[in-house]
């Protein structure tokens, strides 16, 4: 007889022997040790993969073996002890007997249901969530199937809660309801927060979309859906009396609530049950907390949900309709700052691009004062020349709209504008500013200045640029000249040096090495170094040419006046 | 006629009636919102801006199709009036209603969802029809904890509010139990009302008021003078107060991002002293506000020179440690732990940080973690007697808890065993009865046969 088969027989035999022994014992004599033996034998069966047989044994014996509570603890322990690839299999096998046992429990049923669900979810959480279409179809570890099996397992208990709620206006089974609520919150965090939830053509029954629908269905049936959507995780929840629990719950619930908002507003799950009278500004305000939670994360699956939620909330608004007062909410300032971080630091290109688009969308929705304030804030806090350049372009656009009277705009003309231009038309560190690093910003500023000089006639002086001219020359144009001269001289000297050194021996005096993603970058050859230096010179030339043009224009206009 | 057609007809009739006879209730008189009263209310008062309003409603599109109904959800819809939470038509419309009234509203898209519509049900540029019933309304609960209720007598102007640190000029009258105990005009900095015998609730409420607003504030004890009461005014401990406040004018404090580092460091010194002063007087909520400013100014500050960095870290460390102390006094232990974590992030062997975190954890019944913290304190400073005694407290409490658990579980299994024994016993009892009956009838039951034979083994 092959060894495997004999092992099966051994394991099952052992189990049955123990069970027979236990049956003979009367209940009072049934000790912990005996139960342990039962467990160990059962565990061995599971480990060796003979779960089906174990199940049969358990099912047959359960009525005679021991009372429901003992069996319940036993099943739980089985679940607790599986790991890795067997988790989903084991859980799915044991769900049915577990449910039966839970129905039999009289005392502490709610607690036990909660414990079961918590235990199961704990075991599932370490498993990776299938993300691509292929991964979901393969479902290698069985997670997709298992999650849906678990939610089906929970349904009868939900029905109990619903029935008891129908009988009396105050739910008599509060404890069971709370346990189910905890399960839903946990599910929103795992697996839903990291799952791919887009409608995929080739997948008919998208397992996570189904799971999401079921979870929301449970929340709705228990009348907790709308209260949760409105639950501000920074506000006070009336259900918790103990403040300490409230704080902990709140922190844990932030992710779940954010996921719920995403499901509802981006994929319209449950939106049929949601009141359709809220103003889009208010919805944006409520969603900002969730957007902030999601944008702070770095995983693509979570970050992209934050961007989607932000975009979808903004698309519900008309341009220029968002009142500037909303910027007094701290998250209306921190969220665009988070967006800037994504734009500049996220390694995933399509997310960087998307966040830039969303920033522009956000800017467009604000009224004039809002745009003005937002520009000021981002100029001061983004610490990134590319972003600053982008904002300065936006400022130019707004000035253009004001000058061509498309909108009446006191914020982009006159003294408000002067104060804003103070932030734009300068070199942050005077003549010592690193022109290369700040080239985006400097070019944008020069272009803005050029635009102002051409468009705003010196007689009109709507933008105030002509009044500011002396200051602009002092803070911006003069230091820029100095800086350019210094930089060009410096780089030209470097180039000369390199060329001379190249004639001498190739010395590999690497001052420092660069490692990217664990790979050390190849040392730059002299040719490559020269290329870089030349391109720097090119940038300086570019800046200088625009600068020259601007000064030319100024001179022309001033001559015309005098 | 199909149901759809019938609905459409009904919708058209109602819309037509509104267009013809409806009252234009828009301030701009542009017929953007038209109203007809279906059933007048039973009281004279209308809800005020900021009030919490309870309604039932039904919403239909121009083609008569229903897109929403609160009755389908079996729950009234609740919102704050006049705050831009709902579409403009509603903020205007509901404000004209009286309690118990039912009315129809016809809303042009400019007062509803405009060109953006509202996915998935409301298309772009949709005119909406509503039937609304005003069930009830009450004062605004400013912090959703019942601590401060506001009823606005006269709405202010503009939209901005004083922020923390703003300078405000107000007129104030305080009442307790119907008697007036305070009446004055006063100028002060929000968060420092205590310096003028003004309870923290007023500071908090001011941050939600508008210029020119006149309102009545109902303060619960937590937002009033608290346990200390105010002997100067004859106020007992934990008294409920009513204040009538007019915000005459204010000047906002600078937002964090508007200040440069030098300014922040200067202000941090001032604010730290203020916080310490409040702390010494036992005014922990006010102290938290002051120390909190340091955190919000400096925690995310970038681009500091080395000297500035040192100064900033020193302020932050002091702020976190002091905040932890305040939260311990206020019994907000999770927050205390958070602050200690941050302090220790700046200085990982900070004795005070470790000690206070240990205290907080002990009070949260996390005995093991608390013990770890106190042990670390001793590593840093072996002379710390307080830490030593705290460790033995932890050990004692751990033991007590384990004892308690043991007792509970022992009881639990004992109860199960007893109950199962009872069930078994009663089962046997029933069988015995059946046996007896059977014997009397001269029959033998199968069980009795089996048992007899067993007994003979």
PDB file of C-alpha atoms in Angstrom, chain B residues 138-305:
ATOM      1  CA  UNK B 138     -34.323  72.659  16.459  1.00  0.00           C
ATOM      2  CA  UNK B 139     -31.216  74.620  17.380  1.00  0.00           C
ATOM      3  CA  UNK B 140     -27.870  73.716  15.928  1.00  0.00           C
ATOM      4  CA  UNK B 141     -25.679  71.385  17.920  1.00  0.00           C
ATOM      5  CA  UNK B 142     -22.338  72.991  17.159  1.00  0.00           C
ATOM      6  CA  UNK B 143     -20.057  70.107  17.986  1.00  0.00           C
ATOM      7  CA  UNK B 144     -22.482  67.223  17.610  1.00  0.00           C
ATOM      8  CA  UNK B 145     -22.074  66.313  21.251  1.00  0.00           C
ATOM      9  CA  UNK B 146     -24.906  68.260  22.816  1.00  0.00           C
ATOM     10  CA  UNK B 147     -22.367  70.560  24.415  1.00  0.00           C
ATOM     11  CA  UNK B 148     -23.261  73.800  22.643  1.00  0.00           C
ATOM     12  CA  UNK B 149     -26.617  74.529  21.016  1.00  0.00           C
ATOM     13  CA  UNK B 150     -26.985  77.687  18.979  1.00  0.00           C
ATOM     14  CA  UNK B 151     -30.055  79.556  17.766  1.00  0.00           C
ATOM     15  CA  UNK B 152     -29.303  82.422  15.471  1.00  0.00           C
ATOM     16  CA  UNK B 153     -31.419  85.512  16.090  1.00  0.00           C
ATOM     17  CA  UNK B 154     -29.814  87.582  13.396  1.00  0.00           C
ATOM     18  CA  UNK B 155     -27.626  86.182  10.655  1.00  0.00           C
ATOM     19  CA  UNK B 156     -24.191  87.649  10.169  1.00  0.00           C
ATOM     20  CA  UNK B 157     -22.690  88.714   6.878  1.00  0.00           C
ATOM     21  CA  UNK B 158     -19.950  87.387   4.713  1.00  0.00           C
ATOM     22  CA  UNK B 159     -18.880  83.846   5.114  1.00  0.00           C
ATOM     23  CA  UNK B 160     -15.662  83.759   7.025  1.00  0.00           C
ATOM     24  CA  UNK B 161     -15.401  82.989  10.715  1.00  0.00           C
ATOM     25  CA  UNK B 162     -12.851  83.955  13.336  1.00  0.00           C
ATOM     26  CA  UNK B 163     -10.211  81.275  13.518  1.00  0.00           C
ATOM     27  CA  UNK B 164      -8.319  80.243  16.612  1.00  0.00           C
ATOM     28  CA  UNK B 165      -6.109  83.152  17.572  1.00  0.00           C
ATOM     29  CA  UNK B 166      -8.301  85.737  15.886  1.00  0.00           C
ATOM     30  CA  UNK B 167      -9.021  88.947  17.738  1.00  0.00           C
ATOM     31  CA  UNK B 168     -12.742  89.423  18.284  1.00  0.00           C
ATOM     32  CA  UNK B 169     -14.933  92.241  19.556  1.00  0.00           C
ATOM     33  CA  UNK B 170     -18.145  91.003  21.073  1.00  0.00           C
ATOM     34  CA  UNK B 171     -21.083  91.956  23.223  1.00  0.00           C
ATOM     35  CA  UNK B 172     -21.970  89.230  25.675  1.00  0.00           C
ATOM     36  CA  UNK B 173     -24.628  88.529  28.304  1.00  0.00           C
ATOM     37  CA  UNK B 174     -24.471  85.451  30.495  1.00  0.00           C
ATOM     38  CA  UNK B 175     -27.395  83.786  32.239  1.00  0.00           C
ATOM     39  CA  UNK B 176     -27.543  80.971  34.728  1.00  0.00           C
ATOM     40  CA  UNK B 177     -30.823  79.565  35.918  1.00  0.00           C
ATOM     41  CA  UNK B 178     -32.613  82.550  34.433  1.00  0.00           C
ATOM     42  CA  UNK B 179     -30.539  85.165  36.277  1.00  0.00           C
ATOM     43  CA  UNK B 180     -28.078  87.327  34.424  1.00  0.00           C
ATOM     44  CA  UNK B 181     -24.596  87.198  35.911  1.00  0.00           C
ATOM     45  CA  UNK B 182     -22.471  88.928  33.301  1.00  0.00           C
ATOM     46  CA  UNK B 183     -22.913  91.653  30.707  1.00  0.00           C
ATOM     47  CA  UNK B 184     -20.072  93.340  28.896  1.00  0.00           C
ATOM     48  CA  UNK B 185     -18.404  94.460  25.699  1.00  0.00           C
ATOM     49  CA  UNK B 186     -15.060  92.845  25.378  1.00  0.00           C
ATOM     50  CA  UNK B 187     -12.179  92.450  22.933  1.00  0.00           C
ATOM     51  CA  UNK B 188     -10.010  89.358  23.223  1.00  0.00           C
ATOM     52  CA  UNK B 189      -8.177  86.592  21.370  1.00  0.00           C
ATOM     53  CA  UNK B 190     -10.148  83.464  20.562  1.00  0.00           C
ATOM     54  CA  UNK B 191      -8.882  80.651  22.773  1.00  0.00           C
ATOM     55  CA  UNK B 192      -7.990  83.068  25.566  1.00  0.00           C
ATOM     56  CA  UNK B 193     -11.496  84.031  26.674  1.00  0.00           C
ATOM     57  CA  UNK B 194     -10.629  82.590  30.062  1.00  0.00           C
ATOM     58  CA  UNK B 195      -8.580  85.708  30.740  1.00  0.00           C
ATOM     59  CA  UNK B 196     -11.844  87.636  30.740  1.00  0.00           C
ATOM     60  CA  UNK B 197     -13.874  85.087  32.689  1.00  0.00           C
ATOM     61  CA  UNK B 198     -15.419  83.802  29.502  1.00  0.00           C
ATOM     62  CA  UNK B 199     -15.988  80.039  29.345  1.00  0.00           C
ATOM     63  CA  UNK B 200     -14.312  77.903  26.678  1.00  0.00           C
ATOM     64  CA  UNK B 201     -17.670  77.261  24.991  1.00  0.00           C
ATOM     65  CA  UNK B 202     -17.790  80.848  23.816  1.00  0.00           C
ATOM     66  CA  UNK B 203     -14.319  80.577  22.270  1.00  0.00           C
ATOM     67  CA  UNK B 204     -15.359  77.438  20.448  1.00  0.00           C
ATOM     68  CA  UNK B 205     -18.672  78.884  19.306  1.00  0.00           C
ATOM     69  CA  UNK B 206     -17.061  82.052  17.992  1.00  0.00           C
ATOM     70  CA  UNK B 207     -15.150  80.012  15.434  1.00  0.00           C
ATOM     71  CA  UNK B 208     -18.491  79.222  13.846  1.00  0.00           C
ATOM     72  CA  UNK B 209     -19.991  82.687  13.927  1.00  0.00           C
ATOM     73  CA  UNK B 210     -20.101  85.318  11.217  1.00  0.00           C
ATOM     74  CA  UNK B 211     -19.496  89.022  11.388  1.00  0.00           C
ATOM     75  CA  UNK B 212     -22.554  90.791  12.797  1.00  0.00           C
ATOM     76  CA  UNK B 213     -24.206  87.595  13.965  1.00  0.00           C
ATOM     77  CA  UNK B 214     -26.425  87.714  17.039  1.00  0.00           C
ATOM     78  CA  UNK B 215     -27.187  84.344  18.578  1.00  0.00           C
ATOM     79  CA  UNK B 216     -28.108  82.497  21.756  1.00  0.00           C
ATOM     80  CA  UNK B 217     -25.785  79.771  22.983  1.00  0.00           C
ATOM     81  CA  UNK B 218     -26.805  77.020  25.377  1.00  0.00           C
ATOM     82  CA  UNK B 219     -23.670  75.671  27.038  1.00  0.00           C
ATOM     83  CA  UNK B 220     -23.400  72.288  28.750  1.00  0.00           C
ATOM     84  CA  UNK B 221     -21.081  72.100  31.774  1.00  0.00           C
ATOM     85  CA  UNK B 222     -18.122  70.765  29.780  1.00  0.00           C
ATOM     86  CA  UNK B 223     -18.136  73.954  27.729  1.00  0.00           C
ATOM     87  CA  UNK B 224     -19.056  76.206  30.637  1.00  0.00           C
ATOM     88  CA  UNK B 225     -17.073  76.731  33.781  1.00  0.00           C
ATOM     89  CA  UNK B 226     -16.850  73.017  34.444  1.00  0.00           C
ATOM     90  CA  UNK B 227     -16.123  71.573  37.828  1.00  0.00           C
ATOM     91  CA  UNK B 228     -14.473  74.706  39.110  1.00  0.00           C
ATOM     92  CA  UNK B 229     -17.605  76.767  38.614  1.00  0.00           C
ATOM     93  CA  UNK B 230     -17.116  80.540  38.865  1.00  0.00           C
ATOM     94  CA  UNK B 231     -17.378  81.798  42.416  1.00  0.00           C
ATOM     95  CA  UNK B 232     -16.834  85.358  41.195  1.00  0.00           C
ATOM     96  CA  UNK B 233     -20.226  85.187  39.532  1.00  0.00           C
ATOM     97  CA  UNK B 234     -21.763  82.802  42.027  1.00  0.00           C
ATOM     98  CA  UNK B 235     -21.844  79.935  39.534  1.00  0.00           C
ATOM     99  CA  UNK B 236     -21.878  76.416  40.973  1.00  0.00           C
ATOM    100  CA  UNK B 237     -19.895  73.489  39.660  1.00  0.00           C
ATOM    101  CA  UNK B 238     -21.115  71.943  36.410  1.00  0.00           C
ATOM    102  CA  UNK B 239     -23.793  74.532  35.820  1.00  0.00           C
ATOM    103  CA  UNK B 240     -25.564  74.947  32.513  1.00  0.00           C
ATOM    104  CA  UNK B 241     -25.263  78.415  31.078  1.00  0.00           C
ATOM    105  CA  UNK B 242     -27.013  80.506  28.461  1.00  0.00           C
ATOM    106  CA  UNK B 243     -25.177  83.289  26.645  1.00  0.00           C
ATOM    107  CA  UNK B 244     -26.424  85.887  24.234  1.00  0.00           C
ATOM    108  CA  UNK B 245     -23.555  86.915  21.979  1.00  0.00           C
ATOM    109  CA  UNK B 246     -23.148  89.489  19.226  1.00  0.00           C
ATOM    110  CA  UNK B 247     -19.987  89.245  17.180  1.00  0.00           C
ATOM    111  CA  UNK B 248     -19.377  92.852  16.287  1.00  0.00           C
ATOM    112  CA  UNK B 249     -16.131  92.442  14.383  1.00  0.00           C
ATOM    113  CA  UNK B 250     -13.040  90.296  14.160  1.00  0.00           C
ATOM    114  CA  UNK B 251      -9.601  90.069  12.654  1.00  0.00           C
ATOM    115  CA  UNK B 252      -8.387  86.659  11.638  1.00  0.00           C
ATOM    116  CA  UNK B 253      -5.147  85.213  12.831  1.00  0.00           C
ATOM    117  CA  UNK B 254      -2.713  84.250  10.130  1.00  0.00           C
ATOM    118  CA  UNK B 255      -2.992  80.758   8.716  1.00  0.00           C
ATOM    119  CA  UNK B 256      -0.016  78.563   9.340  1.00  0.00           C
ATOM    120  CA  UNK B 257       1.122  78.593   5.750  1.00  0.00           C
ATOM    121  CA  UNK B 258       1.045  82.367   5.665  1.00  0.00           C
ATOM    122  CA  UNK B 259       3.663  82.728   8.362  1.00  0.00           C
ATOM    123  CA  UNK B 260       7.351  82.304   7.689  1.00  0.00           C
ATOM    124  CA  UNK B 261       9.579  80.243   9.933  1.00  0.00           C
ATOM    125  CA  UNK B 262      11.000  83.209  11.847  1.00  0.00           C
ATOM    126  CA  UNK B 263       7.517  84.413  12.714  1.00  0.00           C
ATOM    127  CA  UNK B 264       6.412  80.958  13.753  1.00  0.00           C
ATOM    128  CA  UNK B 265       9.355  80.518  16.100  1.00  0.00           C
ATOM    129  CA  UNK B 266       8.717  83.912  17.667  1.00  0.00           C
ATOM    130  CA  UNK B 267       5.065  83.168  18.192  1.00  0.00           C
ATOM    131  CA  UNK B 268       5.826  79.679  19.461  1.00  0.00           C
ATOM    132  CA  UNK B 269       7.693  81.135  22.431  1.00  0.00           C
ATOM    133  CA  UNK B 270       4.783  83.407  23.316  1.00  0.00           C
ATOM    134  CA  UNK B 271       2.222  80.706  22.910  1.00  0.00           C
ATOM    135  CA  UNK B 272       4.189  78.203  24.981  1.00  0.00           C
ATOM    136  CA  UNK B 273       4.195  80.550  27.941  1.00  0.00           C
ATOM    137  CA  UNK B 274       0.494  81.163  27.583  1.00  0.00           C
ATOM    138  CA  UNK B 275      -0.132  77.441  27.531  1.00  0.00           C
ATOM    139  CA  UNK B 276       1.890  76.884  30.655  1.00  0.00           C
ATOM    140  CA  UNK B 277       0.002  79.639  32.420  1.00  0.00           C
ATOM    141  CA  UNK B 278      -3.331  78.043  31.610  1.00  0.00           C
ATOM    142  CA  UNK B 279      -2.024  74.650  32.649  1.00  0.00           C
ATOM    143  CA  UNK B 280      -0.984  75.920  36.051  1.00  0.00           C
ATOM    144  CA  UNK B 281      -4.475  77.314  36.525  1.00  0.00           C
ATOM    145  CA  UNK B 282      -5.981  73.970  35.635  1.00  0.00           C
ATOM    146  CA  UNK B 283      -7.481  75.290  32.382  1.00  0.00           C
ATOM    147  CA  UNK B 284      -6.520  72.262  30.350  1.00  0.00           C
ATOM    148  CA  UNK B 285      -8.744  72.838  27.324  1.00  0.00           C
ATOM    149  CA  UNK B 286      -7.280  76.300  26.868  1.00  0.00           C
ATOM    150  CA  UNK B 287      -3.752  74.981  27.375  1.00  0.00           C
ATOM    151  CA  UNK B 288      -4.343  72.374  24.671  1.00  0.00           C
ATOM    152  CA  UNK B 289      -5.292  75.132  22.241  1.00  0.00           C
ATOM    153  CA  UNK B 290      -2.064  77.010  22.894  1.00  0.00           C
ATOM    154  CA  UNK B 291       0.279  74.051  22.655  1.00  0.00           C
ATOM    155  CA  UNK B 292      -1.659  72.806  19.652  1.00  0.00           C
ATOM    156  CA  UNK B 293      -0.703  75.956  17.773  1.00  0.00           C
ATOM    157  CA  UNK B 294       2.960  75.092  18.106  1.00  0.00           C
ATOM    158  CA  UNK B 295       2.289  71.706  16.590  1.00  0.00           C
ATOM    159  CA  UNK B 296       0.230  72.996  13.687  1.00  0.00           C
ATOM    160  CA  UNK B 297       2.794  75.673  12.882  1.00  0.00           C
ATOM    161  CA  UNK B 298       5.993  73.698  13.166  1.00  0.00           C
ATOM    162  CA  UNK B 299       5.217  70.019  12.654  1.00  0.00           C
ATOM    163  CA  UNK B 300       5.191  70.229   8.870  1.00  0.00           C
ATOM    164  CA  UNK B 301       7.626  73.073   8.440  1.00  0.00           C
ATOM    165  CA  UNK B 302      10.306  72.508   5.849  1.00  0.00           C
ATOM    166  CA  UNK B 303      13.409  74.273   4.684  1.00  0.00           C
ATOM    167  CA  UNK B 304      14.701  75.193   8.127  1.00  0.00           C
ATOM    168  CA  UNK B 305      18.275  76.162   8.781  1.00  0.00           C
TER     169      UNK B 305
END
